[in-house]
XYZ file of C-alpha atoms in Angstrom:
85
model
C -5.282 7.826 18.615
C -1.197 8.635 19.179
C 1.463 7.271 21.469
C 2.677 10.393 21.596
C 2.359 14.662 20.546
C 5.669 14.516 18.879
C 3.857 11.559 16.504
C 0.690 13.416 16.324
C 2.533 16.267 15.184
C 4.160 14.354 12.672
C 0.847 13.222 11.425
C -0.634 16.015 11.411
C 2.425 18.084 9.320
C 2.250 15.024 5.973
C -0.648 12.815 6.513
C -0.209 11.929 2.982
C 3.140 9.947 4.108
C 1.273 7.662 5.810
C -1.731 6.839 3.709
C -1.190 3.111 1.999
C -0.222 3.274 -1.670
C -2.973 2.796 -4.567
C -5.248 4.122 -2.222
C -5.211 1.205 0.238
C -6.164 -1.190 -2.833
C -4.047 -4.550 -2.922
C 0.009 -3.565 -4.491
C -0.770 -6.860 -6.134
C -3.519 -6.194 -7.785
C -2.619 -3.300 -9.089
C 1.369 -4.397 -9.995
C -1.167 -6.522 -12.311
C -3.359 -3.733 -13.782
C -6.862 -4.501 -11.070
C -8.165 -3.062 -8.115
C -9.199 -5.332 -5.034
C -9.029 -4.434 -1.489
C -6.265 -4.273 0.797
C -5.950 -5.796 4.183
C -4.597 -3.273 6.411
C -3.221 -6.484 8.333
C -1.159 -7.548 5.276
C 1.139 -4.576 4.988
C 4.598 -4.006 4.226
C 6.743 -0.633 4.016
C 9.320 -0.017 1.786
C 11.461 2.891 1.248
C 8.554 4.827 3.201
C 5.725 3.804 1.845
C 2.805 1.400 2.893
C 1.827 -1.715 0.928
C -1.771 -3.743 1.446
C -2.245 -6.832 -0.025
C -5.619 -8.895 -0.393
C -4.306 -11.652 2.181
C -1.598 -13.429 3.379
C -1.202 -15.729 0.766
C -1.132 -13.146 -2.090
C 1.520 -11.137 -0.148
C 4.049 -14.051 -0.669
C 3.219 -14.014 -4.577
C 4.068 -10.485 -3.983
C 6.688 -10.711 -1.985
C 10.171 -11.947 -3.963
C 8.996 -9.407 -7.227
C 7.987 -6.764 -5.477
C 9.847 -3.998 -6.641
C 8.789 -5.459 -10.141
C 5.104 -5.160 -9.243
C 5.544 -1.700 -7.211
C 7.035 -0.196 -10.534
C 4.140 -1.881 -12.270
C 1.972 -0.484 -10.292
C 2.790 3.165 -10.270
C 3.152 2.972 -13.758
C -0.906 1.660 -13.491
C -2.116 4.418 -10.657
C -4.199 5.929 -10.767
C -5.301 4.790 -14.522
C -5.908 1.353 -13.211
C -9.243 2.924 -11.314
C -10.941 3.754 -14.575
C -11.390 0.195 -15.406
C -14.176 0.017 -12.045
C -16.057 2.133 -13.898
């Protein structure tokens, strides 16, 4: 459901823009080169990207150096998924 038709139209035009980074995996974990589930209630939006964290405690660790963990996560993604195979 959407608040209004404008919000729905924006979503329909670019749904990938609203998807969480790293496929919804925890940004801290991906930054450390492994995967863990992201919690949709523990999130941050930066530079138009949605990042999830495993839980609030992990988000506290991720936040002070998030630029570093995002850069590392971007380097690790999507190759980190192959480690789960």
